[in-house]
Short mmCIF file of C-alpha atoms and ligand atoms in Angstrom, two decimals:
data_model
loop_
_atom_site.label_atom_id
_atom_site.label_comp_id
_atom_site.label_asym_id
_atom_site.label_seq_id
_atom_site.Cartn_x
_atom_site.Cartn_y
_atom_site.Cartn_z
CA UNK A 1 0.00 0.00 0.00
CA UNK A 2 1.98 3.61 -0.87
CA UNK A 3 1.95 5.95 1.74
CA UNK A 4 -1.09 8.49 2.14
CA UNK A 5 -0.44 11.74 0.06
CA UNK A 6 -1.06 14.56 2.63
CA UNK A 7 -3.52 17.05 2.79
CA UNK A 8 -3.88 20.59 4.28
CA UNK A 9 -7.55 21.39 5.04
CA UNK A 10 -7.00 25.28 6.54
CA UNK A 11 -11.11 25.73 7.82
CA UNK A 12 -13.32 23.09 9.29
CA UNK A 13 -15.07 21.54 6.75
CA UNK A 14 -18.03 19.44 7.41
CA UNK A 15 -17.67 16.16 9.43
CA UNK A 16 -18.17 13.96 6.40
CA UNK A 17 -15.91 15.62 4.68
CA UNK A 18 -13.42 15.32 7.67
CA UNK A 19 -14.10 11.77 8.30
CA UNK A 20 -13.71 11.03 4.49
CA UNK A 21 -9.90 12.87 3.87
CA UNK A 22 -9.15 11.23 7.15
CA UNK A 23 -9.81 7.48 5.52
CA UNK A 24 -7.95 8.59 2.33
CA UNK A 25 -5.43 11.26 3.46
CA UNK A 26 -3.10 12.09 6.12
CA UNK A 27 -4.56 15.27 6.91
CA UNK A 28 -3.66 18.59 8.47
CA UNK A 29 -6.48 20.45 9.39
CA UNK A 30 -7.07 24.00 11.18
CA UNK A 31 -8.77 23.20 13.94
CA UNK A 32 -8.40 27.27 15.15
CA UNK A 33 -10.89 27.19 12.09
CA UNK A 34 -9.10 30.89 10.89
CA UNK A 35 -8.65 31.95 7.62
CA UNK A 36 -4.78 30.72 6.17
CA UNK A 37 -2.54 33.39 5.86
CA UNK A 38 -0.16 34.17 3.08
CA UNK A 39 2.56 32.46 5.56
CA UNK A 40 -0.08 29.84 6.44
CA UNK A 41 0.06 28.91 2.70
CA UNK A 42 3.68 29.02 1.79
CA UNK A 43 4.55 27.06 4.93
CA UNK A 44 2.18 24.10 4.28
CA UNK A 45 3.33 24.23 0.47
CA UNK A 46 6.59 22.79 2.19
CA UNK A 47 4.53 19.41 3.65
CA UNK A 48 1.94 18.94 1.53
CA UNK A 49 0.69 17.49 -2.02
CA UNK A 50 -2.11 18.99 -1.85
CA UNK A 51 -4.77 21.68 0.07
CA UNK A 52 -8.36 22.19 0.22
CA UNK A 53 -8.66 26.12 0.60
CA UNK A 54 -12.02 27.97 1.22
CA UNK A 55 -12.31 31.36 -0.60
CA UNK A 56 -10.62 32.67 2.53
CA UNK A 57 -7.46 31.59 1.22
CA UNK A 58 -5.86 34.07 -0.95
CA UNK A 59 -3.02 32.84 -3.92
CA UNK A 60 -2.21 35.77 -4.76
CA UNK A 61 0.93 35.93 -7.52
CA UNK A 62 3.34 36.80 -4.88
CA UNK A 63 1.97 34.14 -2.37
CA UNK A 64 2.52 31.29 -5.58
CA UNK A 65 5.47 32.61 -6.23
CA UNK A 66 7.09 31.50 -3.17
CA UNK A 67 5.23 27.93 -2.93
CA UNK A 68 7.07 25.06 -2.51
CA UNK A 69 7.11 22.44 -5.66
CA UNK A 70 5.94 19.97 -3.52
CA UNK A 71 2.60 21.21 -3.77
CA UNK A 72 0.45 19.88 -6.60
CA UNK A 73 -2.97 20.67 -6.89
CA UNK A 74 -4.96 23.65 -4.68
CA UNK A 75 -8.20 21.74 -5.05
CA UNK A 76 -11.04 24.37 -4.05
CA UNK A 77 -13.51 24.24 -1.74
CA UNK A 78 -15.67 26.94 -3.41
CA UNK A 79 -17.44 27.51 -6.60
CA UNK A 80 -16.15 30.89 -7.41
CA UNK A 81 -11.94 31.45 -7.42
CA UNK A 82 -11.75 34.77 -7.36
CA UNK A 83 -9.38 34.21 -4.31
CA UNK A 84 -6.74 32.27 -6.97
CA UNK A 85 -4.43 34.05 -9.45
CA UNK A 86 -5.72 31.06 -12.14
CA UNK A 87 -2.40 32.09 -14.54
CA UNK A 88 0.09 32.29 -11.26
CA UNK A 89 -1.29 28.84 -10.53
CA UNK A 90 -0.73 27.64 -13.80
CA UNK A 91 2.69 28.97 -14.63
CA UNK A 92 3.74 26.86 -11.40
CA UNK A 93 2.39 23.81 -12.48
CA UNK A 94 -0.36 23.93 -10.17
CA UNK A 95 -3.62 22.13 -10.80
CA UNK A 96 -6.44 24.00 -9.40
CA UNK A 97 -10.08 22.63 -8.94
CA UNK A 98 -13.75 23.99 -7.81
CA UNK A 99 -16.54 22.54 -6.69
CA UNK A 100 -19.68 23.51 -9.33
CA UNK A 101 -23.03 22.16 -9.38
CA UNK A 102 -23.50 21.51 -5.98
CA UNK A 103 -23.86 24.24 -4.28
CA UNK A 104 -26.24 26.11 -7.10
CA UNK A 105 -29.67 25.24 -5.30
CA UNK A 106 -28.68 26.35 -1.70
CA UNK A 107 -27.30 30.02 -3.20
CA UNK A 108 -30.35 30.04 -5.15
CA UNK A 109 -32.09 29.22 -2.18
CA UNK A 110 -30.50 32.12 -0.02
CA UNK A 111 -30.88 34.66 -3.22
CA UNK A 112 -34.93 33.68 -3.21
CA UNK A 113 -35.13 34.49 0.72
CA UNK A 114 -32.76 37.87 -0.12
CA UNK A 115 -35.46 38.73 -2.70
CA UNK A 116 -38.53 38.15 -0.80
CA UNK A 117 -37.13 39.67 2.23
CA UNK A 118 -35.95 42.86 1.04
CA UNK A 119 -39.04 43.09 -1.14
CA UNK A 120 -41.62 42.85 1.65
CA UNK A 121 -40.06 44.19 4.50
CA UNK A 122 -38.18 41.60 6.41
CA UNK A 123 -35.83 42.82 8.35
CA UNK A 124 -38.23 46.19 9.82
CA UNK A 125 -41.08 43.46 10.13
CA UNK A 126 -39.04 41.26 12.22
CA UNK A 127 -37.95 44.26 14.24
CA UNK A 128 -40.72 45.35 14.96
CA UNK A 129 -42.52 42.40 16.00
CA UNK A 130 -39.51 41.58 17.99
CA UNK A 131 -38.81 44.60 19.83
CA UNK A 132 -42.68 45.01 20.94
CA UNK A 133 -43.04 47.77 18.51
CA UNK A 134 -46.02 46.23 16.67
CA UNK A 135 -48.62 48.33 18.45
CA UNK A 136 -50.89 48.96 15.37
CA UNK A 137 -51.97 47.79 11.64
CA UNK A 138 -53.38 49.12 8.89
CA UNK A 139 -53.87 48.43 5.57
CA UNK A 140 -51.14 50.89 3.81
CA UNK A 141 -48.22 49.09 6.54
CA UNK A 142 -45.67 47.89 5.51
CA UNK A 143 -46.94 47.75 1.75
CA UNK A 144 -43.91 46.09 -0.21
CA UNK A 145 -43.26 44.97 -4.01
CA UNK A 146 -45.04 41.60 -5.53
CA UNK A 147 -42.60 39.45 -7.04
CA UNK A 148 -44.91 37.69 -8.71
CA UNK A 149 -46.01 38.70 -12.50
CA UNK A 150 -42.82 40.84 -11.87
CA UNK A 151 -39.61 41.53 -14.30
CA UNK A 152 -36.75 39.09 -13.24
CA UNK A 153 -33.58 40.33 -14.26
CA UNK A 154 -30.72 37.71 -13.86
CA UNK A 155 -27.16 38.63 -14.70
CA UNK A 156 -24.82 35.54 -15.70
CA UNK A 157 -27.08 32.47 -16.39
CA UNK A 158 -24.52 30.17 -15.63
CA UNK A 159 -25.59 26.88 -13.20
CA UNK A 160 -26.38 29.25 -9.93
CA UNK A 161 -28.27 32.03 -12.12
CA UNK A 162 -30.58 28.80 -13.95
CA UNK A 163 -31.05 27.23 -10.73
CA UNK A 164 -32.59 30.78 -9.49
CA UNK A 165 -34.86 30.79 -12.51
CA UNK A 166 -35.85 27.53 -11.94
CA UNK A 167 -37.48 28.60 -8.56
CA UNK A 168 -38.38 31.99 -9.67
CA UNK A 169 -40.45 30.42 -12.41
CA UNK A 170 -42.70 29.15 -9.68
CA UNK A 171 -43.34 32.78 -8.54
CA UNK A 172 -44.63 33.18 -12.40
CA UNK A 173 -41.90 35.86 -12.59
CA UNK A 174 -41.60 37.07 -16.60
CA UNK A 175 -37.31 35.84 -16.70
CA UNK A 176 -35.22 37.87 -18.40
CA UNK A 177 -31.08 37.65 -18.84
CA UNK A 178 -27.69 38.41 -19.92
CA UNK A 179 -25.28 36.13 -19.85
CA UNK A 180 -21.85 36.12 -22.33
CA UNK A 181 -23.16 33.28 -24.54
CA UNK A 182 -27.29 32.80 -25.27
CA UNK A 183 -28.54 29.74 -23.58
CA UNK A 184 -29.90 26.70 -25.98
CA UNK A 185 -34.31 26.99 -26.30
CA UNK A 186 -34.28 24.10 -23.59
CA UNK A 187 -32.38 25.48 -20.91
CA UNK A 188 -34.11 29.49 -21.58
CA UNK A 189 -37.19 27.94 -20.28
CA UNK A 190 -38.23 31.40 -22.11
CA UNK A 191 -36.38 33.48 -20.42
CA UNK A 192 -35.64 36.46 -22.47
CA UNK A 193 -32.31 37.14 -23.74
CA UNK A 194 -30.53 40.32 -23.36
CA UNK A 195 -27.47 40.74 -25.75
CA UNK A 196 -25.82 43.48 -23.60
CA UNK A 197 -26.15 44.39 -19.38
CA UNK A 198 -27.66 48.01 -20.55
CA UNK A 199 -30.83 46.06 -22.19
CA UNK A 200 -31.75 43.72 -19.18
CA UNK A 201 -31.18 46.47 -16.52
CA UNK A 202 -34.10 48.55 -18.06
CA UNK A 203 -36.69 45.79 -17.90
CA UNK A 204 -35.41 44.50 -14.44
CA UNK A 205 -38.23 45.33 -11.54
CA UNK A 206 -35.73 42.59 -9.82
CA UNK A 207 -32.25 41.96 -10.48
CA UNK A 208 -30.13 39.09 -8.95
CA UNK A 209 -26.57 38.82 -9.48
CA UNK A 210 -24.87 35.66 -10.60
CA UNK A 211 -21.58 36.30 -12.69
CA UNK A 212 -17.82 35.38 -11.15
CA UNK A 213 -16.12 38.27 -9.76
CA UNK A 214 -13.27 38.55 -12.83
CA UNK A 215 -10.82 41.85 -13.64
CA UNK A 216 -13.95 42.43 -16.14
CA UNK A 217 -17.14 42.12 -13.61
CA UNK A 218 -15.68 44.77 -10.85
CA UNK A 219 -17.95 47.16 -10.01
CA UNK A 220 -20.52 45.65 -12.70
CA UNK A 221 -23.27 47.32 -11.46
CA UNK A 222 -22.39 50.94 -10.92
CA UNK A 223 -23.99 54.28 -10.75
CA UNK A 224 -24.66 54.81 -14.47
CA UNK A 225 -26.52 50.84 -14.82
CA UNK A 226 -28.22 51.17 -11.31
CA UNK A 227 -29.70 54.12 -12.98
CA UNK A 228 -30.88 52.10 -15.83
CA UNK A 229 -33.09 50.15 -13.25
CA UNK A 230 -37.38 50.96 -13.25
CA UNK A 231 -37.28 53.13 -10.66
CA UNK A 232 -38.29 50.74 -7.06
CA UNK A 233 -35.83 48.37 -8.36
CA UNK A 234 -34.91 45.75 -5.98
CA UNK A 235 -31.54 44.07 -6.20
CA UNK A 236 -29.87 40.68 -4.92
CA UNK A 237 -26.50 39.25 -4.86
CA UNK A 238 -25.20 36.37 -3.90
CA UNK A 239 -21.95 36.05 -5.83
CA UNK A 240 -19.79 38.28 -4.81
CA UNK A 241 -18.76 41.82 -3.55
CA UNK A 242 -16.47 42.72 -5.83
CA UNK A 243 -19.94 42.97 -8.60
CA UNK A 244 -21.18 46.37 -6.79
CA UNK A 245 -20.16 49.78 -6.49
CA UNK A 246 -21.54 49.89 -2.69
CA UNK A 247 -21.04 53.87 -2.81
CA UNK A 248 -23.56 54.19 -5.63
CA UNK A 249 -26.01 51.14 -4.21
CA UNK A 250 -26.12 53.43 -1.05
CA UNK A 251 -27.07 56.39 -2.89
CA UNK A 252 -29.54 54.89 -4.75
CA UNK A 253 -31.28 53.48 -1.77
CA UNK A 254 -30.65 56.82 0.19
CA UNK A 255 -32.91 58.47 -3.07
CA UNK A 256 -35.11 55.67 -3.49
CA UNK A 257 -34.44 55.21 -6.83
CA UNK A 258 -33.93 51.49 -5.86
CA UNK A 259 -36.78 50.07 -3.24
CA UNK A 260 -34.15 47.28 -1.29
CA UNK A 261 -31.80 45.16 -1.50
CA UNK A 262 -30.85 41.85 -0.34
CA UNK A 263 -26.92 41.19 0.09
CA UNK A 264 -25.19 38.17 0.77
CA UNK A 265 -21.64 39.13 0.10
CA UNK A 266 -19.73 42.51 0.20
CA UNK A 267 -16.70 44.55 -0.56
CA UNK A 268 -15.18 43.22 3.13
CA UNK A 269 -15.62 40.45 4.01
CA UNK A 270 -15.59 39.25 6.61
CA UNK A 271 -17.34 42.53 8.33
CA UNK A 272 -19.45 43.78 5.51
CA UNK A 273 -20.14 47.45 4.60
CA UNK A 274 -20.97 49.18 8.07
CA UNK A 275 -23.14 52.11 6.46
CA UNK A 276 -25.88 49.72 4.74
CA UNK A 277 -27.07 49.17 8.36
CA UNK A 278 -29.04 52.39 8.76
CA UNK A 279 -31.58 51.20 6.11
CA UNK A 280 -33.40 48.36 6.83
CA UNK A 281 -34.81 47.76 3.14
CA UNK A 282 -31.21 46.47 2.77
CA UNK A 283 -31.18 42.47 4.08
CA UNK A 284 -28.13 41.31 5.18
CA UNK A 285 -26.40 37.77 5.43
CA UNK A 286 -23.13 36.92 6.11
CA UNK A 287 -21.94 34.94 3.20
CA UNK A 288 -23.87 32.07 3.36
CA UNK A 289 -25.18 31.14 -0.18
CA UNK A 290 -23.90 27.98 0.45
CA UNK A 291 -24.49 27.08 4.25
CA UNK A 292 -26.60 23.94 4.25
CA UNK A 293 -25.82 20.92 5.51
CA UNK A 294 -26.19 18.50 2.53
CA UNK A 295 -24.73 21.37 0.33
CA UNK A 296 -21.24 21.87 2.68
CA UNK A 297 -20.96 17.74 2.33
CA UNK A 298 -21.40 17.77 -1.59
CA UNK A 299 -18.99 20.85 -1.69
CA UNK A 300 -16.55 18.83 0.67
CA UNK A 301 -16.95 15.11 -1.23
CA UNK A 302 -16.68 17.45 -4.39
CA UNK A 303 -13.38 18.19 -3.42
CA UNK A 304 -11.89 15.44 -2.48
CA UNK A 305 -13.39 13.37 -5.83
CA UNK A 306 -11.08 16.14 -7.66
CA UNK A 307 -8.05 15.17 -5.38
CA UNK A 308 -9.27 11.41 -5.70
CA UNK A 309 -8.65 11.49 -9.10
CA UNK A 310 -5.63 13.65 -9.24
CA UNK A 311 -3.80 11.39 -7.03
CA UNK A 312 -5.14 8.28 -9.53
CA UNK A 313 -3.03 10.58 -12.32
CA UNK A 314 -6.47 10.74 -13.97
CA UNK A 315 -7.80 14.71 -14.81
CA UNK A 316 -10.40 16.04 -11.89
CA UNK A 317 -13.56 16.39 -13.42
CA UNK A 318 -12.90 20.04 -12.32
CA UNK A 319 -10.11 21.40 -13.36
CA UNK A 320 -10.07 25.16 -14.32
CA UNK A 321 -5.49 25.01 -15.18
C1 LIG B 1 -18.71 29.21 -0.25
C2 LIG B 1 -18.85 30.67 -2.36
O1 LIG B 1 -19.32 29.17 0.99
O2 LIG B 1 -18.41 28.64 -3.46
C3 LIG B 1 -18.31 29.86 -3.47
O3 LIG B 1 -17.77 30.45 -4.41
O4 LIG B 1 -18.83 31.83 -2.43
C4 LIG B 1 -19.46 30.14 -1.11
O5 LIG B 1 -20.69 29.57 -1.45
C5 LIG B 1 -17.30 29.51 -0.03
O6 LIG B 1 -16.61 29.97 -1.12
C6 LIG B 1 -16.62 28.27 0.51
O7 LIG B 1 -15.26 28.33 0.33
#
């Protein structure tokens, strides 16, 4: 039997996922559970073939630069790898992973409840109801925006962004998109395609955000395209920060030219952006598009298959470089 290749888990993955590298793997894990640092990284590069990084673990160019050959294959623990300079990684002879598909229903999920809740109210409902405040009712309280019959806007139709349509076809929303490439008749479902961002912004009532944060996609949605929006506009995003100017996402809910907004990733993070929380038509979660149990183990087994079959010398399923 050859000896184990080793393993550097830096966060606590789920149990399953533990208990699984553990049978296969001699394994290094966190158990502090904090993010690897730059030194974190280049230290373990030293003792092991291979790591299973969160998107809290930044390869930057400088950080590959100074990574040990021993190191093989960085294979992801995330969907998105905006936290991995892809060409560094490449010109080392690193094989980098992610872990697709599996996670697309539980961010769709969290981008549904971002959409509902900063449509009708959630977070000054709960509030008030909570606090004791809830001392009358009438019938013009509270009065939010229908989703359904609405204008779905969905930027980037790529597995997360169909997986939203899916559910927001059972709110009868009217689904339109953008994505780089125009989706085959069977996967539009009739969703309408937009050839450029400018055309889907002026028909979107709601848009959710589902595009990679890339060089190209930072600050996507600034002041001159949240302008574009019908004016009451609500807006979601669950992929990443880097997609929104927050600056002109604060104005615009300061005017009211857009009616709320429903964020599950920021700028910073972790921490978030400190001024959204005077406005409670802005609902907030912490990053956790992906935060179900059955999702975390598919993310986790996801992994590992892509190490499995490294270590075999077959290609992961997938491989990005
Ligand atoms: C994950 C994510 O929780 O997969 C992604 O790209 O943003 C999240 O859903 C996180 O990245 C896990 O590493």
């Amino acid at each position: 039997m050859p000896d184990k290749k080793v393993i550097w888990i830096p966060r606590r993955l789920s149990d399953a996922t533990l208990e699984r590298a553990r049978r296969d793997y001699e394994v290094i894990v966190n158990e502090a559970d904090t993010p690897g640092t730059a030194e974190d990284i280049i230290a373990m590069s030293q003792r092991v073939d291979g790591m299973i990084p969160c998107h809290s673990e930044h390869f930057s160019a400088d950080v590959v630069a100074q990574l040990d050959p021993r190191l093989r294959i960085v294979a992801n623990h995330s969907v998105g790898v905006d936290h991995c300079d892809l060409a560094a990684l490449k010109a080392a002879g690193i094989v980098v992973t992610n872990t697709p598909d599996v996670l697309s229903d539980a961010t769709a999920e969290i981008a549904m409840l971002l959409m509902l809740g900063a449509a009708r109210h959630a977070i000054m409902g709960d509030r008030i109801v909570r606090q004791g405040q809830w001392d009358s009712w009438s019938p013009s309280f509270m009065v939010g925006k229908q989703m359904t019959g609405a204008r779905l806007g969905i930027l980037g139709m790529g597995r997360v962004g169909r997986a939203f349509a899916a559910k927001a076809r059972g709110f009868d929303m009217e689904i339109h998109y953008h994505n780089r490439s125009r989706l085959s008749p069977e996967d539009e479902h009739g969703a309408i395609f937009h050839a450029d961002v400018e055309s889907l912004l002026d028909v979107s009532d709601f848009l959710s955000l589902h595009c990679p944060a890339t060089p190209d996609t930072i600050n996507l949605l600034n002041a001159d395209r949240i302008a574009r929006l019908p004016a009451g506009a609500v807006v979601v995003n669950t992929a990443r920060g880097a997609l929104i100017d927050e600056h002109a996402l604060l104005s615009a809910i300061k005017s009211g030219h857009i009616a709320g907004a429903g964020l599950d990733c920021f700028k910073v993070e972790p921490g978030g952006n400190a001024a959204f929380a005077a406005h409670e038509n802005i609902f907030m979660l912490p990053h956790i598009g992906s935060a179900t149990r059955a999702t975390r183990d598919a993310m986790g087994f996801r992994a590992l298959g892509n190490l499995d079959a490294f270590f075999a010398g077959q290609e992961p399923g997938d491989r990005l470089v």
